Amino acid sequence: MKLLVINGPNLNMLGIREPEIYGTRNYAALCAYIMDAAAEVGASCEIYQSNHEGAIVDKIQEAYGNIDGIVINPAAYTHTSVAIADALSSVAIPTVEVHLSDVMQRESFRRHSFVAPIAKKTYMGLGFEGYKKAIRHLVKNEE
């Protein structure tokens, strides 16, 4: 199975940005964790990060016909991007949404996700572990 993991804006700042919310491990550690989680279930994995909405839309569209599953942490675009939701809807690739923090326990503006209705499942508040669960869900249909 070929997976694409998409990380949205500011995730490249892990370990620096609000460590009390996102932890002290950096983005390279997250990428290594994701690659290990994919290898554990025999999946190949491409990881992509962008701070630009249109670039994320382009990456989703490029996945059409080439990728079996998408794990996406749209970050701030979760709450604002109809374009990303529309791109996911248009390619109809099984998608799981991930958030490092529990966005439902944070500011009220973070409690709406445009991606959630398209995603097969959402994991939040589990830190890096959410990515492993998302990968396992796509590959093995595990909870």
mmCIF file of N, CA and C in Angstrom:
data_model
loop_
_atom_site.group_PDB
_atom_site.id
_atom_site.type_symbol
_atom_site.label_atom_id
_atom_site.label_comp_id
_atom_site.label_asym_id
_atom_site.label_seq_id
_atom_site.Cartn_x
_atom_site.Cartn_y
_atom_site.Cartn_z
ATOM 1 N N MET A 1 0.842 -1.179 0.000
ATOM 2 C CA MET A 1 0.000 0.000 0.000
ATOM 3 C C MET A 1 0.886 1.241 0.000
ATOM 4 N N LYS A 2 0.504 2.212 -0.812
ATOM 5 C CA LYS A 2 1.247 3.476 -0.906
ATOM 6 C C LYS A 2 0.472 4.569 -0.186
ATOM 7 N N LEU A 3 1.120 5.154 0.811
ATOM 8 C CA LEU A 3 0.495 6.202 1.606
ATOM 9 C C LEU A 3 1.169 7.547 1.363
ATOM 10 N N LEU A 4 0.378 8.585 1.476
ATOM 11 C CA LEU A 4 0.867 9.955 1.457
ATOM 12 C C LEU A 4 0.470 10.588 2.778
ATOM 13 N N VAL A 5 1.447 11.115 3.497
ATOM 14 C CA VAL A 5 1.194 11.830 4.742
ATOM 15 C C VAL A 5 1.436 13.307 4.464
ATOM 16 N N ILE A 6 0.393 14.098 4.670
ATOM 17 C CA ILE A 6 0.472 15.538 4.416
ATOM 18 C C ILE A 6 0.389 16.277 5.743
ATOM 19 N N ASN A 7 1.345 17.148 5.961
ATOM 20 C CA ASN A 7 1.358 17.993 7.152
ATOM 21 C C ASN A 7 1.262 19.449 6.730
ATOM 22 N N GLY A 8 0.356 20.157 7.368
ATOM 23 C CA GLY A 8 0.085 21.542 7.016
ATOM 24 C C GLY A 8 0.990 22.542 7.711
ATOM 25 N N PRO A 9 0.534 23.793 7.726
ATOM 26 C CA PRO A 9 1.368 24.902 8.173
ATOM 27 C C PRO A 9 1.845 24.782 9.614
ATOM 28 N N ASN A 10 3.075 25.189 9.787
ATOM 29 C CA ASN A 10 3.760 25.303 11.076
ATOM 30 C C ASN A 10 4.173 23.978 11.696
ATOM 31 N N LEU A 11 3.807 22.862 11.090
ATOM 32 C CA LEU A 11 4.265 21.593 11.652
ATOM 33 C C LEU A 11 5.781 21.441 11.508
ATOM 34 N N ASN A 12 6.358 22.127 10.545
ATOM 35 C CA ASN A 12 7.820 22.137 10.417
ATOM 36 C C ASN A 12 8.483 22.818 11.611
ATOM 37 N N MET A 13 7.707 23.474 12.443
ATOM 38 C CA MET A 13 8.235 24.171 13.619
ATOM 39 C C MET A 13 8.079 23.364 14.908
ATOM 40 N N LEU A 14 7.729 22.090 14.780
ATOM 41 C CA LEU A 14 7.609 21.248 15.977
ATOM 42 C C LEU A 14 8.893 21.308 16.796
ATOM 43 N N GLY A 15 8.739 21.279 18.092
ATOM 44 C CA GLY A 15 9.875 21.360 18.999
ATOM 45 C C GLY A 15 10.206 22.794 19.369
ATOM 46 N N ILE A 16 9.745 23.729 18.546
ATOM 47 C CA ILE A 16 9.962 25.161 18.794
ATOM 48 C C ILE A 16 8.638 25.819 19.152
ATOM 49 N N ARG A 17 7.619 25.507 18.369
ATOM 50 C CA ARG A 17 6.306 26.127 18.515
ATOM 51 C C ARG A 17 5.535 25.523 19.686
ATOM 52 N N GLU A 18 5.193 26.332 20.645
ATOM 53 C CA GLU A 18 4.340 25.949 21.772
ATOM 54 C C GLU A 18 4.573 24.517 22.255
ATOM 55 N N PRO A 19 5.761 24.248 22.802
ATOM 56 C CA PRO A 19 6.066 22.881 23.238
ATOM 57 C C PRO A 19 5.111 22.357 24.306
ATOM 58 N N GLU A 20 4.466 23.238 25.049
ATOM 59 C CA GLU A 20 3.495 22.793 26.058
ATOM 60 C C GLU A 20 2.258 22.178 25.403
ATOM 61 N N ILE A 21 2.010 22.490 24.144
ATOM 62 C CA ILE A 21 0.886 21.909 23.401
ATOM 63 C C ILE A 21 1.361 20.790 22.492
ATOM 64 N N TYR A 22 2.456 21.031 21.755
ATOM 65 C CA TYR A 22 2.884 20.116 20.696
ATOM 66 C C TYR A 22 4.070 19.237 21.074
ATOM 67 N N GLY A 23 4.631 19.439 22.243
ATOM 68 C CA GLY A 23 5.762 18.629 22.678
ATOM 69 C C GLY A 23 7.094 19.203 22.242
ATOM 70 N N THR A 24 8.158 18.519 22.618
ATOM 71 C CA THR A 24 9.508 19.024 22.360
ATOM 72 C C THR A 24 10.215 18.305 21.214
ATOM 73 N N ARG A 25 9.605 17.233 20.706
ATOM 74 C CA ARG A 25 10.229 16.534 19.572
ATOM 75 C C ARG A 25 10.039 17.351 18.298
ATOM 76 N N ASN A 26 11.055 17.341 17.447
ATOM 77 C CA ASN A 26 11.021 18.178 16.254
ATOM 78 C C ASN A 26 10.388 17.461 15.060
ATOM 79 N N TYR A 27 10.305 18.182 13.932
ATOM 80 C CA TYR A 27 9.656 17.643 12.743
ATOM 81 C C TYR A 27 10.404 16.431 12.186
ATOM 82 N N ALA A 28 11.717 16.443 12.264
ATOM 83 C CA ALA A 28 12.489 15.280 11.795
ATOM 84 C C ALA A 28 12.127 14.039 12.599
ATOM 85 N N ALA A 29 11.918 14.198 13.901
ATOM 86 C CA ALA A 29 11.509 13.066 14.745
ATOM 87 C C ALA A 29 10.125 12.568 14.340
ATOM 88 N N LEU A 30 9.219 13.490 14.007
ATOM 89 C CA LEU A 30 7.893 13.082 13.544
ATOM 90 C C LEU A 30 8.004 12.292 12.240
ATOM 91 N N CYS A 31 8.800 12.765 11.316
ATOM 92 C CA CYS A 31 8.964 12.068 10.033
ATOM 93 C C CYS A 31 9.533 10.672 10.235
ATOM 94 N N ALA A 32 10.524 10.538 11.095
ATOM 95 C CA ALA A 32 11.106 9.220 11.386
ATOM 96 C C ALA A 32 10.057 8.304 12.008
ATOM 97 N N TYR A 33 9.255 8.841 12.907
ATOM 98 C CA TYR A 33 8.187 8.073 13.558
ATOM 99 C C TYR A 33 7.181 7.578 12.515
ATOM 100 N N ILE A 34 6.784 8.446 11.605
ATOM 101 C CA ILE A 34 5.831 8.094 10.551
ATOM 102 C C ILE A 34 6.401 7.000 9.655
ATOM 103 N N MET A 35 7.642 7.142 9.239
ATOM 104 C CA MET A 35 8.269 6.143 8.362
ATOM 105 C C MET A 35 8.347 4.788 9.063
ATOM 106 N N ASP A 36 8.685 4.791 10.344
ATOM 107 C CA ASP A 36 8.734 3.537 11.114
ATOM 108 C C ASP A 36 7.339 2.911 11.213
ATOM 109 N N ALA A 37 6.322 3.729 11.452
ATOM 110 C CA ALA A 37 4.958 3.222 11.568
ATOM 111 C C ALA A 37 4.498 2.605 10.250
ATOM 112 N N ALA A 38 4.841 3.224 9.136
ATOM 113 C CA ALA A 38 4.479 2.680 7.829
ATOM 114 C C ALA A 38 5.216 1.367 7.575
ATOM 115 N N ALA A 39 6.495 1.328 7.897
ATOM 116 C CA ALA A 39 7.292 0.112 7.694
ATOM 117 C C ALA A 39 6.739 -1.050 8.516
ATOM 118 N N GLU A 40 6.273 -0.767 9.733
ATOM 119 C CA GLU A 40 5.709 -1.816 10.608
ATOM 120 C C GLU A 40 4.555 -2.557 9.961
ATOM 121 N N VAL A 41 3.799 -1.866 9.103
ATOM 122 C CA VAL A 41 2.633 -2.495 8.466
ATOM 123 C C VAL A 41 2.876 -2.788 6.987
ATOM 124 N N GLY A 42 4.134 -2.644 6.554
ATOM 125 C CA GLY A 42 4.494 -2.988 5.193
ATOM 126 C C GLY A 42 4.037 -2.000 4.138
ATOM 127 N N ALA A 43 3.800 -0.761 4.533
ATOM 128 C CA ALA A 43 3.367 0.269 3.584
ATOM 129 C C ALA A 43 4.546 1.136 3.173
ATOM 130 N N SER A 44 4.508 1.624 1.946
ATOM 131 C CA SER A 44 5.454 2.662 1.549
ATOM 132 C C SER A 44 4.807 4.006 1.867
ATOM 133 N N CYS A 45 5.637 4.998 2.104
ATOM 134 C CA CYS A 45 5.101 6.253 2.612
ATOM 135 C C CYS A 45 5.903 7.431 2.079
ATOM 136 N N GLU A 46 5.181 8.420 1.594
ATOM 137 C CA GLU A 46 5.770 9.701 1.236
ATOM 138 C C GLU A 46 5.246 10.722 2.223
ATOM 139 N N ILE A 47 6.130 11.578 2.717
ATOM 140 C CA ILE A 47 5.727 12.624 3.665
ATOM 141 C C ILE A 47 5.904 13.971 2.975
ATOM 142 N N TYR A 48 4.900 14.810 3.108
ATOM 143 C CA TYR A 48 4.913 16.122 2.480
ATOM 144 C C TYR A 48 4.451 17.150 3.500
ATOM 145 N N GLN A 49 5.136 18.274 3.569
ATOM 146 C CA GLN A 49 4.748 19.369 4.452
ATOM 147 C C GLN A 49 4.775 20.670 3.659
ATOM 148 N N SER A 50 3.744 21.480 3.861
ATOM 149 C CA SER A 50 3.733 22.801 3.243
ATOM 150 C C SER A 50 2.993 23.778 4.133
ATOM 151 N N ASN A 51 3.426 25.019 4.070
ATOM 152 C CA ASN A 51 2.746 26.106 4.752
ATOM 153 C C ASN A 51 1.766 26.810 3.814
ATOM 154 N N HIS A 52 1.604 26.282 2.598
ATOM 155 C CA HIS A 52 0.811 26.947 1.566
ATOM 156 C C HIS A 52 -0.379 26.090 1.143
ATOM 157 N N GLU A 53 -1.555 26.647 1.272
ATOM 158 C CA GLU A 53 -2.795 25.932 0.981
ATOM 159 C C GLU A 53 -2.822 25.371 -0.439
ATOM 160 N N GLY A 54 -2.499 26.184 -1.430
ATOM 161 C CA GLY A 54 -2.535 25.734 -2.823
ATOM 162 C C GLY A 54 -1.573 24.598 -3.089
ATOM 163 N N ALA A 55 -0.422 24.611 -2.448
ATOM 164 C CA ALA A 55 0.552 23.525 -2.619
ATOM 165 C C ALA A 55 -0.009 22.218 -2.061
ATOM 166 N N ILE A 56 -0.744 22.298 -0.970
ATOM 167 C CA ILE A 56 -1.365 21.104 -0.395
ATOM 168 C C ILE A 56 -2.453 20.584 -1.329
ATOM 169 N N VAL A 57 -3.250 21.478 -1.884
ATOM 170 C CA VAL A 57 -4.273 21.080 -2.861
ATOM 171 C C VAL A 57 -3.612 20.399 -4.056
ATOM 172 N N ASP A 58 -2.532 20.981 -4.559
ATOM 173 C CA ASP A 58 -1.811 20.379 -5.694
ATOM 174 C C ASP A 58 -1.322 18.977 -5.347
ATOM 175 N N LYS A 59 -0.781 18.795 -4.159
ATOM 176 C CA LYS A 59 -0.258 17.488 -3.743
ATOM 177 C C LYS A 59 -1.376 16.452 -3.656
ATOM 178 N N ILE A 60 -2.520 16.853 -3.143
ATOM 179 C CA ILE A 60 -3.668 15.943 -3.070
ATOM 180 C C ILE A 60 -4.089 15.541 -4.475
ATOM 181 N N GLN A 61 -4.167 16.491 -5.381
ATOM 182 C CA GLN A 61 -4.569 16.183 -6.753
ATOM 183 C C GLN A 61 -3.555 15.267 -7.442
ATOM 184 N N GLU A 62 -2.269 15.483 -7.179
ATOM 185 C CA GLU A 62 -1.221 14.624 -7.763
ATOM 186 C C GLU A 62 -1.319 13.187 -7.254
ATOM 187 N N ALA A 63 -1.921 13.004 -6.092
ATOM 188 C CA ALA A 63 -2.042 11.663 -5.505
ATOM 189 C C ALA A 63 -3.049 10.792 -6.253
ATOM 190 N N TYR A 64 -3.947 11.412 -6.987
ATOM 191 C CA TYR A 64 -4.992 10.672 -7.696
ATOM 192 C C TYR A 64 -4.380 9.633 -8.635
ATOM 193 N N GLY A 65 -4.770 8.388 -8.460
ATOM 194 C CA GLY A 65 -4.270 7.301 -9.292
ATOM 195 C C GLY A 65 -2.899 6.788 -8.906
ATOM 196 N N ASN A 66 -2.265 7.420 -7.909
ATOM 197 C CA ASN A 66 -0.903 7.048 -7.512
ATOM 198 C C ASN A 66 -0.772 6.619 -6.056
ATOM 199 N N ILE A 67 -1.753 6.956 -5.243
ATOM 200 C CA ILE A 67 -1.676 6.752 -3.792
ATOM 201 C C ILE A 67 -2.913 5.993 -3.335
ATOM 202 N N ASP A 68 -2.729 5.083 -2.374
ATOM 203 C CA ASP A 68 -3.830 4.266 -1.871
ATOM 204 C C ASP A 68 -4.520 4.861 -0.645
ATOM 205 N N GLY A 69 -3.819 5.710 0.097
ATOM 206 C CA GLY A 69 -4.398 6.291 1.300
ATOM 207 C C GLY A 69 -3.662 7.562 1.686
ATOM 208 N N ILE A 70 -4.396 8.491 2.282
ATOM 209 C CA ILE A 70 -3.819 9.764 2.721
ATOM 210 C C ILE A 70 -4.037 9.914 4.221
ATOM 211 N N VAL A 71 -2.977 10.288 4.915
ATOM 212 C CA VAL A 71 -3.055 10.747 6.300
ATOM 213 C C VAL A 71 -2.780 12.235 6.228
ATOM 214 N N ILE A 72 -3.691 13.034 6.753
ATOM 215 C CA ILE A 72 -3.498 14.485 6.681
ATOM 216 C C ILE A 72 -3.679 15.142 8.031
ATOM 217 N N ASN A 73 -2.714 15.991 8.364
ATOM 218 C CA ASN A 73 -2.838 16.916 9.475
ATOM 219 C C ASN A 73 -2.868 18.297 8.819
ATOM 220 N N PRO A 74 -4.067 18.793 8.532
ATOM 221 C CA PRO A 74 -4.147 20.071 7.828
ATOM 222 C C PRO A 74 -3.754 21.264 8.693
ATOM 223 N N ALA A 75 -3.521 21.012 9.977
ATOM 224 C CA ALA A 75 -3.132 22.069 10.920
ATOM 225 C C ALA A 75 -4.165 23.199 10.864
ATOM 226 N N ALA A 76 -3.744 24.441 10.778
ATOM 227 C CA ALA A 76 -4.682 25.572 10.797
ATOM 228 C C ALA A 76 -5.678 25.524 9.649
ATOM 229 N N TYR A 77 -5.308 24.896 8.537
ATOM 230 C CA TYR A 77 -6.238 24.798 7.405
ATOM 231 C C TYR A 77 -7.427 23.886 7.699
ATOM 232 N N THR A 78 -7.340 23.102 8.754
ATOM 233 C CA THR A 78 -8.462 22.276 9.187
ATOM 234 C C THR A 78 -9.726 23.116 9.298
ATOM 235 N N HIS A 79 -9.572 24.298 9.861
ATOM 236 C CA HIS A 79 -10.686 25.144 10.263
ATOM 237 C C HIS A 79 -11.053 26.186 9.222
ATOM 238 N N THR A 80 -10.282 26.257 8.129
ATOM 239 C CA THR A 80 -10.494 27.347 7.172
ATOM 240 C C THR A 80 -10.566 26.914 5.718
ATOM 241 N N SER A 81 -10.069 25.737 5.381
ATOM 242 C CA SER A 81 -9.858 25.425 3.973
ATOM 243 C C SER A 81 -10.925 24.521 3.358
ATOM 244 N N VAL A 82 -11.843 25.148 2.681
ATOM 245 C CA VAL A 82 -12.786 24.416 1.854
ATOM 246 C C VAL A 82 -12.031 23.818 0.666
ATOM 247 N N ALA A 83 -10.995 24.505 0.198
ATOM 248 C CA ALA A 83 -10.217 24.029 -0.958
ATOM 249 C C ALA A 83 -9.560 22.683 -0.684
ATOM 250 N N ILE A 84 -8.988 22.501 0.483
ATOM 251 C CA ILE A 84 -8.369 21.217 0.833
ATOM 252 C C ILE A 84 -9.448 20.147 0.973
ATOM 253 N N ALA A 85 -10.546 20.475 1.606
ATOM 254 C CA ALA A 85 -11.651 19.517 1.727
ATOM 255 C C ALA A 85 -12.169 19.122 0.343
ATOM 256 N N ASP A 86 -12.329 20.094 -0.539
ATOM 257 C CA ASP A 86 -12.802 19.801 -1.899
ATOM 258 C C ASP A 86 -11.813 18.929 -2.657
ATOM 259 N N ALA A 87 -10.522 19.176 -2.490
ATOM 260 C CA ALA A 87 -9.498 18.359 -3.164
ATOM 261 C C ALA A 87 -9.571 16.916 -2.675
ATOM 262 N N LEU A 88 -9.683 16.730 -1.365
ATOM 263 C CA LEU A 88 -9.801 15.372 -0.814
ATOM 264 C C LEU A 88 -11.058 14.691 -1.335
ATOM 265 N N SER A 89 -12.141 15.423 -1.377
ATOM 266 C CA SER A 89 -13.394 14.878 -1.885
ATOM 267 C C SER A 89 -13.279 14.486 -3.356
ATOM 268 N N SER A 90 -12.609 15.319 -4.125
ATOM 269 C CA SER A 90 -12.545 15.079 -5.572
ATOM 270 C C SER A 90 -11.694 13.863 -5.926
ATOM 271 N N VAL A 91 -10.629 13.596 -5.181
ATOM 272 C CA VAL A 91 -9.784 12.440 -5.514
ATOM 273 C C VAL A 91 -10.326 11.150 -4.915
ATOM 274 N N ALA A 92 -11.175 11.253 -3.911
ATOM 275 C CA ALA A 92 -11.823 10.097 -3.278
ATOM 276 C C ALA A 92 -10.847 9.007 -2.839
ATOM 277 N N ILE A 93 -9.682 9.418 -2.358
ATOM 278 C CA ILE A 93 -8.700 8.492 -1.787
ATOM 279 C C ILE A 93 -9.021 8.360 -0.300
ATOM 280 N N PRO A 94 -9.088 7.136 0.228
ATOM 281 C CA PRO A 94 -9.356 6.994 1.672
ATOM 282 C C PRO A 94 -8.390 7.860 2.489
ATOM 283 N N THR A 95 -8.976 8.667 3.379
ATOM 284 C CA THR A 95 -8.211 9.667 4.125
ATOM 285 C C THR A 95 -8.508 9.564 5.607
ATOM 286 N N VAL A 96 -7.464 9.729 6.417
ATOM 287 C CA VAL A 96 -7.616 9.824 7.868
ATOM 288 C C VAL A 96 -7.004 11.144 8.304
ATOM 289 N N GLU A 97 -7.741 11.873 9.128
ATOM 290 C CA GLU A 97 -7.310 13.169 9.656
ATOM 291 C C GLU A 97 -6.613 12.960 11.000
ATOM 292 N N VAL A 98 -5.534 13.704 11.216
ATOM 293 C CA VAL A 98 -4.757 13.604 12.459
ATOM 294 C C VAL A 98 -4.487 15.006 12.998
ATOM 295 N N HIS A 99 -4.530 15.127 14.317
ATOM 296 C CA HIS A 99 -4.110 16.351 15.003
ATOM 297 C C HIS A 99 -3.301 15.949 16.223
ATOM 298 N N LEU A 100 -2.167 16.572 16.423
ATOM 299 C CA LEU A 100 -1.318 16.267 17.574
ATOM 300 C C LEU A 100 -2.029 16.605 18.882
ATOM 301 N N SER A 101 -2.689 17.762 18.907
ATOM 302 C CA SER A 101 -3.403 18.180 20.112
ATOM 303 C C SER A 101 -4.885 17.836 19.963
ATOM 304 N N ASP A 102 -5.603 17.909 21.065
ATOM 305 C CA ASP A 102 -7.048 17.702 21.016
ATOM 306 C C ASP A 102 -7.695 19.050 20.715
ATOM 307 N N VAL A 103 -7.965 19.285 19.442
ATOM 308 C CA VAL A 103 -8.474 20.589 19.020
ATOM 309 C C VAL A 103 -9.836 20.911 19.633
ATOM 310 N N MET A 104 -10.579 19.902 20.047
ATOM 311 C CA MET A 104 -11.884 20.141 20.663
ATOM 312 C C MET A 104 -11.760 20.713 22.075
ATOM 313 N N GLN A 105 -10.571 20.627 22.645
ATOM 314 C CA GLN A 105 -10.334 21.167 23.980
ATOM 315 C C GLN A 105 -9.597 22.500 23.942
ATOM 316 N N ARG A 106 -9.450 23.047 22.744
ATOM 317 C CA ARG A 106 -8.714 24.303 22.590
ATOM 318 C C ARG A 106 -9.681 25.448 22.265
ATOM 319 N N GLU A 107 -9.195 26.474 21.627
ATOM 320 C CA GLU A 107 -10.016 27.639 21.314
ATOM 321 C C GLU A 107 -11.228 27.233 20.473
ATOM 322 N N SER A 108 -12.327 27.954 20.634
ATOM 323 C CA SER A 108 -13.573 27.589 19.955
ATOM 324 C C SER A 108 -13.427 27.590 18.433
ATOM 325 N N PHE A 109 -12.600 28.468 17.885
ATOM 326 C CA PHE A 109 -12.452 28.513 16.421
ATOM 327 C C PHE A 109 -11.797 27.253 15.868
ATOM 328 N N ARG A 110 -11.147 26.468 16.711
ATOM 329 C CA ARG A 110 -10.494 25.239 16.257
ATOM 330 C C ARG A 110 -11.436 24.030 16.267
ATOM 331 N N ARG A 111 -12.640 24.198 16.710
ATOM 332 C CA ARG A 111 -13.533 23.053 16.912
ATOM 333 C C ARG A 111 -14.292 22.623 15.669
ATOM 334 N N HIS A 112 -14.104 23.324 14.575
ATOM 335 C CA HIS A 112 -14.747 22.918 13.321
ATOM 336 C C HIS A 112 -13.686 22.448 12.337
ATOM 337 N N SER A 113 -13.932 21.305 11.737
ATOM 338 C CA SER A 113 -13.018 20.766 10.721
ATOM 339 C C SER A 113 -13.764 20.602 9.404
ATOM 340 N N PHE A 114 -13.226 21.209 8.359
ATOM 341 C CA PHE A 114 -13.758 21.003 7.015
ATOM 342 C C PHE A 114 -13.360 19.632 6.470
ATOM 343 N N VAL A 115 -12.314 19.031 7.037
ATOM 344 C CA VAL A 115 -11.802 17.740 6.566
ATOM 345 C C VAL A 115 -12.564 16.568 7.191
ATOM 346 N N ALA A 116 -13.021 16.705 8.416
ATOM 347 C CA ALA A 116 -13.649 15.593 9.143
ATOM 348 C C ALA A 116 -14.779 14.906 8.374
ATOM 349 N N PRO A 117 -15.661 15.628 7.693
ATOM 350 C CA PRO A 117 -16.736 14.928 6.975
ATOM 351 C C PRO A 117 -16.241 14.060 5.810
ATOM 352 N N ILE A 118 -15.058 14.338 5.307
ATOM 353 C CA ILE A 118 -14.493 13.574 4.190
ATOM 354 C C ILE A 118 -13.652 12.406 4.702
ATOM 355 N N ALA A 119 -13.045 12.598 5.867
ATOM 356 C CA ALA A 119 -12.144 11.584 6.426
ATOM 357 C C ALA A 119 -12.909 10.363 6.926
ATOM 358 N N LYS A 120 -12.266 9.197 6.783
ATOM 359 C CA LYS A 120 -12.829 7.959 7.320
ATOM 360 C C LYS A 120 -12.811 7.973 8.842
ATOM 361 N N LYS A 121 -11.821 8.686 9.404
ATOM 362 C CA LYS A 121 -11.623 8.700 10.853
ATOM 363 C C LYS A 121 -10.757 9.916 11.186
ATOM 364 N N THR A 122 -10.882 10.386 12.424
ATOM 365 C CA THR A 122 -10.030 11.462 12.924
ATOM 366 C C THR A 122 -9.412 11.020 14.233
ATOM 367 N N TYR A 123 -8.100 11.209 14.353
ATOM 368 C CA TYR A 123 -7.387 10.974 15.616
ATOM 369 C C TYR A 123 -6.859 12.320 16.090
ATOM 370 N N MET A 124 -7.115 12.657 17.348
ATOM 371 C CA MET A 124 -6.602 13.919 17.891
ATOM 372 C C MET A 124 -6.190 13.752 19.339
ATOM 373 N N GLY A 125 -5.222 14.572 19.708
ATOM 374 C CA GLY A 125 -4.791 14.584 21.096
ATOM 375 C C GLY A 125 -3.887 13.436 21.496
ATOM 376 N N LEU A 126 -3.396 12.689 20.511
ATOM 377 C CA LEU A 126 -2.538 11.537 20.803
ATOM 378 C C LEU A 126 -1.073 11.796 20.469
ATOM 379 N N GLY A 127 -0.736 13.013 20.118
ATOM 380 C CA GLY A 127 0.638 13.309 19.723
ATOM 381 C C GLY A 127 1.032 12.501 18.500
ATOM 382 N N PHE A 128 2.282 12.064 18.444
ATOM 383 C CA PHE A 128 2.784 11.290 17.305
ATOM 384 C C PHE A 128 1.985 9.997 17.108
ATOM 385 N N GLU A 129 1.505 9.421 18.204
ATOM 386 C CA GLU A 129 0.777 8.153 18.150
ATOM 387 C C GLU A 129 -0.432 8.219 17.210
ATOM 388 N N GLY A 130 -1.025 9.387 17.058
ATOM 389 C CA GLY A 130 -2.155 9.539 16.159
ATOM 390 C C GLY A 130 -1.816 9.168 14.725
ATOM 391 N N TYR A 131 -0.589 9.459 14.314
ATOM 392 C CA TYR A 131 -0.153 9.101 12.953
ATOM 393 C C TYR A 131 -0.068 7.581 12.801
ATOM 394 N N LYS A 132 0.455 6.911 13.806
ATOM 395 C CA LYS A 132 0.544 5.445 13.753
ATOM 396 C C LYS A 132 -0.847 4.836 13.661
ATOM 397 N N LYS A 133 -1.770 5.349 14.474
ATOM 398 C CA LYS A 133 -3.139 4.843 14.439
ATOM 399 C C LYS A 133 -3.779 5.094 13.076
ATOM 400 N N ALA A 134 -3.530 6.249 12.493
ATOM 401 C CA ALA A 134 -4.088 6.577 11.180
ATOM 402 C C ALA A 134 -3.544 5.633 10.106
ATOM 403 N N ILE A 135 -2.256 5.376 10.149
ATOM 404 C CA ILE A 135 -1.627 4.459 9.186
ATOM 405 C C ILE A 135 -2.198 3.062 9.345
ATOM 406 N N ARG A 136 -2.301 2.598 10.559
ATOM 407 C CA ARG A 136 -2.844 1.252 10.826
ATOM 408 C C ARG A 136 -4.306 1.166 10.389
ATOM 409 N N HIS A 137 -5.034 2.241 10.585
ATOM 410 C CA HIS A 137 -6.431 2.246 10.166
ATOM 411 C C HIS A 137 -6.540 2.107 8.643
ATOM 412 N N LEU A 138 -5.712 2.829 7.918
ATOM 413 C CA LEU A 138 -5.771 2.757 6.454
ATOM 414 C C LEU A 138 -5.291 1.405 5.929
ATOM 415 N N VAL A 139 -4.239 0.859 6.521
ATOM 416 C CA VAL A 139 -3.645 -0.376 6.003
ATOM 417 C C VAL A 139 -4.381 -1.604 6.505
ATOM 418 N N LYS A 140 -4.736 -1.617 7.786
ATOM 419 C CA LYS A 140 -5.303 -2.830 8.386
ATOM 420 C C LYS A 140 -6.731 -2.653 8.876
ATOM 421 N N ASN A 141 -7.271 -1.455 8.667
ATOM 422 C CA ASN A 141 -8.619 -1.123 9.146
ATOM 423 C C ASN A 141 -8.748 -1.348 10.653
ATOM 424 N N GLU A 142 -7.672 -1.026 11.378
ATOM 425 C CA GLU A 142 -7.679 -1.125 12.842
ATOM 426 C C GLU A 142 -8.086 0.205 13.441
ATOM 427 N N GLU A 143 -8.645 0.154 14.617
ATOM 428 C CA GLU A 143 -9.021 1.383 15.326
ATOM 429 C C GLU A 143 -7.846 2.016 15.986
#
